GROMACS .gro file of C-alpha atoms in nm:
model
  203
    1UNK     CA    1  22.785  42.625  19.417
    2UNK     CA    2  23.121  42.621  19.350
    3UNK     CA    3  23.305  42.761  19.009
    4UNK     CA    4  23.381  42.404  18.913
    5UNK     CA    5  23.046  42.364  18.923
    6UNK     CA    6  22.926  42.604  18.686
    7UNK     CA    7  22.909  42.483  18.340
    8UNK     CA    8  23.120  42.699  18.089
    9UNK     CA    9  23.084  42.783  17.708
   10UNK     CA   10  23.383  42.675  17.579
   11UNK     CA   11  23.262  42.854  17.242
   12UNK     CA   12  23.223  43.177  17.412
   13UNK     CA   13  23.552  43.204  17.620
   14UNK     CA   14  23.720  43.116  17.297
   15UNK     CA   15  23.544  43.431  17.091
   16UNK     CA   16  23.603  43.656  17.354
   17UNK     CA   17  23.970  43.520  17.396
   18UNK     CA   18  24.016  43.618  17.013
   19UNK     CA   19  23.847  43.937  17.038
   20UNK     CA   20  24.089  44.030  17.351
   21UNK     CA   21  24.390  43.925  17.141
   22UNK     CA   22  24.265  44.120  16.822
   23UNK     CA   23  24.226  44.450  17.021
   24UNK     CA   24  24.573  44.398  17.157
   25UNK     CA   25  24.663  44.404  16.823
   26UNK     CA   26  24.666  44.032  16.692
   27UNK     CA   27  24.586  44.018  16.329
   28UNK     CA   28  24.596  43.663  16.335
   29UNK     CA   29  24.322  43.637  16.587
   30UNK     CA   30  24.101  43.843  16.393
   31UNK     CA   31  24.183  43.624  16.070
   32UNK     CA   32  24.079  43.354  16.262
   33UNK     CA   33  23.734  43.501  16.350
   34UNK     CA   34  23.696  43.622  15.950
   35UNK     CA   35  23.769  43.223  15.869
   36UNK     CA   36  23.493  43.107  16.131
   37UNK     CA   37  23.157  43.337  16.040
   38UNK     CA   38  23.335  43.461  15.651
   39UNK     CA   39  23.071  43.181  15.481
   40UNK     CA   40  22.727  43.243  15.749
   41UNK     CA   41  22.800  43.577  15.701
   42UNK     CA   42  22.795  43.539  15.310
   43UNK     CA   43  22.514  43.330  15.335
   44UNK     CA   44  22.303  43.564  15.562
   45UNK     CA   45  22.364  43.839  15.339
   46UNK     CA   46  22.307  43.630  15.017
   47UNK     CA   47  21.952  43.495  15.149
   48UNK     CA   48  21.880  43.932  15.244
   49UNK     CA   49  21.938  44.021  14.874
   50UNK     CA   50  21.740  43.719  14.756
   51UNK     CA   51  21.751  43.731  14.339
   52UNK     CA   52  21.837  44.094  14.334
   53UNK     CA   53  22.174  43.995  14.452
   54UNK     CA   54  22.475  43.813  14.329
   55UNK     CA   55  22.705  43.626  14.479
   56UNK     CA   56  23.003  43.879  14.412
   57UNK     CA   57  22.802  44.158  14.546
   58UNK     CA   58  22.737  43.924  14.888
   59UNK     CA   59  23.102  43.877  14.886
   60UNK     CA   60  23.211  44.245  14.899
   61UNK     CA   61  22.931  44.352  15.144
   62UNK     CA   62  23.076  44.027  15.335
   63UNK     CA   63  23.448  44.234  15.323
   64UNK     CA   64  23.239  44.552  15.451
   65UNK     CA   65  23.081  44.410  15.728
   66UNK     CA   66  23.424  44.274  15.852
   67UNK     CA   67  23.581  44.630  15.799
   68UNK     CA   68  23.327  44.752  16.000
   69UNK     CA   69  23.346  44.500  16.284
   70UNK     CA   70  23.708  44.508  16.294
   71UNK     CA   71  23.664  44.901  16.333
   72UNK     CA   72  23.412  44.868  16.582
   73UNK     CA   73  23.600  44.583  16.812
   74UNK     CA   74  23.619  44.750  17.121
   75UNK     CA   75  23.271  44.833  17.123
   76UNK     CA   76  23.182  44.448  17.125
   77UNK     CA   77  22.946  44.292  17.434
   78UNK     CA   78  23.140  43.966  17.592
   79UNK     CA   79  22.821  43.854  17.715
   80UNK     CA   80  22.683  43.777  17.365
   81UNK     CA   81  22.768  43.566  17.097
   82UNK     CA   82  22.990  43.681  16.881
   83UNK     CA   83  22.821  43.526  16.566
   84UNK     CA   84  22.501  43.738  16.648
   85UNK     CA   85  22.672  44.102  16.689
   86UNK     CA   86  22.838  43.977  16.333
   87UNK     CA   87  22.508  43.932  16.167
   88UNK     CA   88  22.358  44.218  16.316
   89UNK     CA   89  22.674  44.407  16.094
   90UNK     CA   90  22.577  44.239  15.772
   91UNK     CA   91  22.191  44.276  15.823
   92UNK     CA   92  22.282  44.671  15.870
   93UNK     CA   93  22.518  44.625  15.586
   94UNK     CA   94  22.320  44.458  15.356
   95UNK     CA   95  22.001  44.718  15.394
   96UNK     CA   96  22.203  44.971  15.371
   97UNK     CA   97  22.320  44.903  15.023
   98UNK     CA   98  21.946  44.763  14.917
   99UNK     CA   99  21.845  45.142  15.039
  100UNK     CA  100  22.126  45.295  14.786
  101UNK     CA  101  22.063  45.072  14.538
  102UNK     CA  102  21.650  45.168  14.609
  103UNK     CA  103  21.545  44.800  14.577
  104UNK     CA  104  21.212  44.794  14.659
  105UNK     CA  105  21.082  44.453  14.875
  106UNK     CA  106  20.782  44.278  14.744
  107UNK     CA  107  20.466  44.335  14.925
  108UNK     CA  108  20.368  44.142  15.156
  109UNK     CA  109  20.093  44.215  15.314
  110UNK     CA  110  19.974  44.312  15.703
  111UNK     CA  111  20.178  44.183  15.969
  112UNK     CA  112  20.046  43.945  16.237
  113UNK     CA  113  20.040  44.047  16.603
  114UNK     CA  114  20.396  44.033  16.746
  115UNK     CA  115  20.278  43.747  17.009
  116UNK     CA  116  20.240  43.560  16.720
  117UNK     CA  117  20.405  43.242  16.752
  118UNK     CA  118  20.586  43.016  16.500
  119UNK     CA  119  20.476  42.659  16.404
  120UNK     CA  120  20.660  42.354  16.492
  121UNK     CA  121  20.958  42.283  16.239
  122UNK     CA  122  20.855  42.140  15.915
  123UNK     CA  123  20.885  41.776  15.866
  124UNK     CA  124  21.199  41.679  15.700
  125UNK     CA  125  21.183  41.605  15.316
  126UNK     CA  126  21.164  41.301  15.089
  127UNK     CA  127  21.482  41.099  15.103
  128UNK     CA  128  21.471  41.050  14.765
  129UNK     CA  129  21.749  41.295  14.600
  130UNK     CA  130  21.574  41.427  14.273
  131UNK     CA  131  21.335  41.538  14.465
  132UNK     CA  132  21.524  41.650  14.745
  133UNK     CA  133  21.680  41.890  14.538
  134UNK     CA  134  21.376  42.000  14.348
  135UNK     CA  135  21.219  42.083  14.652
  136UNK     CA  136  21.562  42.331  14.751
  137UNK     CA  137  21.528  42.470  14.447
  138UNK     CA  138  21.174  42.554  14.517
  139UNK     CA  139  21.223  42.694  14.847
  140UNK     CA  140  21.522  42.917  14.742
  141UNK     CA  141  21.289  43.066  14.482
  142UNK     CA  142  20.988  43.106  14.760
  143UNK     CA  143  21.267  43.226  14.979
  144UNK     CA  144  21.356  43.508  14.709
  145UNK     CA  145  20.990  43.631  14.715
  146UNK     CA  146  21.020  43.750  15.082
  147UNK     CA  147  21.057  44.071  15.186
  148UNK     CA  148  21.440  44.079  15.338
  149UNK     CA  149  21.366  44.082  15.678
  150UNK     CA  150  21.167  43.763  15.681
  151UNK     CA  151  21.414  43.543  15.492
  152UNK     CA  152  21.673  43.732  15.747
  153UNK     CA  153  21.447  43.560  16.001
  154UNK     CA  154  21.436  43.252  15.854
  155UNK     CA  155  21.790  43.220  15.775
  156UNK     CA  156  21.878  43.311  16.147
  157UNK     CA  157  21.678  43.099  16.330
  158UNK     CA  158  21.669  42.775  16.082
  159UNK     CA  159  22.030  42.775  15.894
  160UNK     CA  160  22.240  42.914  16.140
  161UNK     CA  161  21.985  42.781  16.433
  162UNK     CA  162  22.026  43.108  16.659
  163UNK     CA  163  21.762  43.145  16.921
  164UNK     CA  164  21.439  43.427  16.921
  165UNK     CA  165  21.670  43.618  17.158
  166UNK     CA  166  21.965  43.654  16.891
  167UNK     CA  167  21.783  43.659  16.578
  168UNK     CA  168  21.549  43.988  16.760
  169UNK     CA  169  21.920  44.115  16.845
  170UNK     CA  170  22.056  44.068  16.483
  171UNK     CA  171  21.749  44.255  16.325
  172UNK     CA  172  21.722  44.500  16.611
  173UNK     CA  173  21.389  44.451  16.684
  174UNK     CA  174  21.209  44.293  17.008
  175UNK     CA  175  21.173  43.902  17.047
  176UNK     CA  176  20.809  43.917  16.967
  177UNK     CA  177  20.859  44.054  16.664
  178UNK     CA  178  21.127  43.796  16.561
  179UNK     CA  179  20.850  43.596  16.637
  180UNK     CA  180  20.613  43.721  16.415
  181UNK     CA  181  20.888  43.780  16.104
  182UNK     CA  182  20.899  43.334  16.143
  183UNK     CA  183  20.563  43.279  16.156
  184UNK     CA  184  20.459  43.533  15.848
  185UNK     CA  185  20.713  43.393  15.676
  186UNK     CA  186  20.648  43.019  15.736
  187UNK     CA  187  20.289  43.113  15.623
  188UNK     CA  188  20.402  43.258  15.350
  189UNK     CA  189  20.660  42.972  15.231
  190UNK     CA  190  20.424  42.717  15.304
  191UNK     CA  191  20.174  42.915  15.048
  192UNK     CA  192  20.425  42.949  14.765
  193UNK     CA  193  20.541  42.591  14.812
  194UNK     CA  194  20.162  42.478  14.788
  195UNK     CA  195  20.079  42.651  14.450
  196UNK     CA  196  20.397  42.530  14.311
  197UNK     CA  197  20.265  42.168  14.389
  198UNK     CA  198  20.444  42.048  14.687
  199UNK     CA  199  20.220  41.945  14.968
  200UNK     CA  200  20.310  41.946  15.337
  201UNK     CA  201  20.342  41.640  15.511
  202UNK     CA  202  20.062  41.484  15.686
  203UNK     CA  203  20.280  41.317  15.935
   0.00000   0.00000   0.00000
């Protein structure tokens, strides 16, 4: 086959041509990649502190994990995505402070066999908007009541739609157990959502 032939990721070549111009010294190039993942990053770390957390305090553990990956540049793999070494920062990040802080998770019982494997994706909800956003509002507070590595693994593989292979990278764990972290916590949503009245979809 020849090059031509080979399909490229446009996405990639472009992250690893503003990493290569950062470590020259280009602060421009690493605004640019602050501007791309500042509000996933936020978001992951947001969704890790659940309702122990603020918004302020995502913000400035946001700011550390940039530090950090800004300090750590050179030490960054071309041959994965950029977003998911990122993430794997602010999941470190965000732990960390939990541990100093000594939040405690919520129990959450035994977890399943790590060839567990996740359901299909829920079906979409009602069109109507009330209840649209009733139902967000429900899941954010379900979402709250994991422990943080579940809604990590939630928020990896269904907001920011990375694949098993990332998501077990971000949390530093093997695929299976990525895995397993969606399917508890899919149980476990699906529960909460249940007893607060909200039935799943028969379709």
């Amino acid at each position: 086959m020849r090059d031509a032939d080979i399909p490229i990721d446009l996405e990639t070549v472009t992250e690893t041509r503003l990493v290569a111009e950062a470590l020259a010294g280009s602060q421009a190039a690493f605004e640019r990649i602050v501007r791309r993942y500042q509000r996933p990053v936020i978001s992951l770390i947001a969704r890790l502190l659940g309702d122990r957390g603020d918004r302020s305090l995502a913000e400035d553990l946001a700011q550390e994990t940039f530090v950090k990956a800004y300090l750590k540049l050179s030490a960054f793999d071309s041959s994965r995505r950029l977003s998911s070494w990122l993430f794997r920062i602010a999941h470190n990040t965000a732990i960390d402070a939990m541990r100093r802080a000594k939040v405690r998770a919520p129990a959450a019982g035994r977890e399943p066999a790590d060839g567990a494997t996740p359901e299909e994706a829920p079906a979409p909800p009602s069109p109507d908007p009330l209840e649209t956003q009733a139902l967000g509002r429900a899941l954010d507070a379900a979402l709250g009541r994991l422990r943080p590595e579940h809604r990590a693994a939630i928020a990896l593989r269904y907001e920011e739609g990375l694949p098993f292979e990332d998501v077990a990278h971000v949390l530093n764990v093997p695929e299976s157990t990525a895995r397993s972290y969606v399917h508890r916590a899919r149980k476990q949503l699906a529960a909460q959502l249940t007893e607060a009245g909200w039935q799943p979809s028969k379709s």
